[in-house]
Structure formats: C-alpha cells, structure tokens
Amino acid sequence: MCENLKSASQSPVKSWEEIESEADLRPTAIVMDIEGGEAEFIKENEEMIRKLRLVIVEFHPFTLGFGKIKTCQTILERSGLSKIDRIGNVEVWERN
C-alpha cells in the first residue's frame, strides 16, 4: 500500500528551458509552492529568475530550515528582486 502512495505522488519533471521551448513562452512571473523544493528550484534557476518581474513563493521553514530560506532570499535579491509583501510563509518579490 505504501508503494502505491509513493508512486501516486510522483510527477513528471521538466526543466524550465524545456517548458519555454515546447510552449514558446517567456514567463515574467512565477508562483511557487513546492512543499520544500523551493530552495532547489531557486538555486538551479537563478539565471531564469533574473528575467522575471514577479515571484510569489511559499517557504516551508520546517522543511527547508531558516538557513536555506535566507539563501533563497539572497538569490532573489541578487537577481534584482525586492520583497514587497509577506503573509505567513508566502513572500511576494518584485523587480526593482
């Protein structure tokens, strides 16, 4: 039974570049709630984040820890974004 639950929760993964290429899209905003995967996504996609005008992200402190959240915030700032709002664990970042 646990094996079925595990496989049921898996989703196919595509890179940001694959999505842009296949759909011929150049997104300007992203909303992230990846249940703890935000840190990995932000670290792996820093170049793409520099092109965005808006990022809305829910950080999960009990999953990520405050150190990883701070690293993500530093990457967002370095990418030219400023935090403009926060509600609970959800932060809104906008291009300066």
Short mmCIF file of C-alpha atoms in Angstrom, two decimals, residues 4-5 10-12 18-19 23 30 37 40 43 49 52 55 63 68 73 75-76 86 89 91:
data_model
loop_
_atom_site.label_atom_id
_atom_site.label_comp_id
_atom_site.label_asym_id
_atom_site.label_seq_id
_atom_site.Cartn_x
_atom_site.Cartn_y
_atom_site.Cartn_z
CA ASN A 4 1.19 2.82 -4.31
CA LEU A 5 1.03 6.05 -2.34
CA GLN A 10 5.35 11.40 -8.19
CA SER A 11 5.01 13.87 -11.04
CA PRO A 12 6.91 14.18 -14.31
CA GLU A 18 12.14 22.57 -21.89
CA ILE A 19 8.90 24.27 -20.90
CA ALA A 23 5.38 26.10 -25.31
CA ILE A 30 6.11 32.55 -11.20
CA GLY A 37 11.50 22.16 -3.15
CA GLU A 40 16.49 23.64 -5.02
CA LYS A 43 19.35 27.67 -6.78
CA ILE A 49 14.81 34.30 -12.09
CA LEU A 52 11.14 37.57 -14.03
CA VAL A 55 7.97 35.90 -7.82
CA THR A 63 11.13 21.52 5.74
CA LYS A 68 18.07 27.68 3.19
CA GLN A 73 16.13 35.34 -0.28
CA ILE A 75 19.47 34.81 -4.52
CA LEU A 76 16.21 36.67 -5.15
CA ARG A 86 4.63 38.77 3.16
CA ASN A 89 5.12 31.91 4.86
CA GLU A 91 6.52 36.17 0.15
#
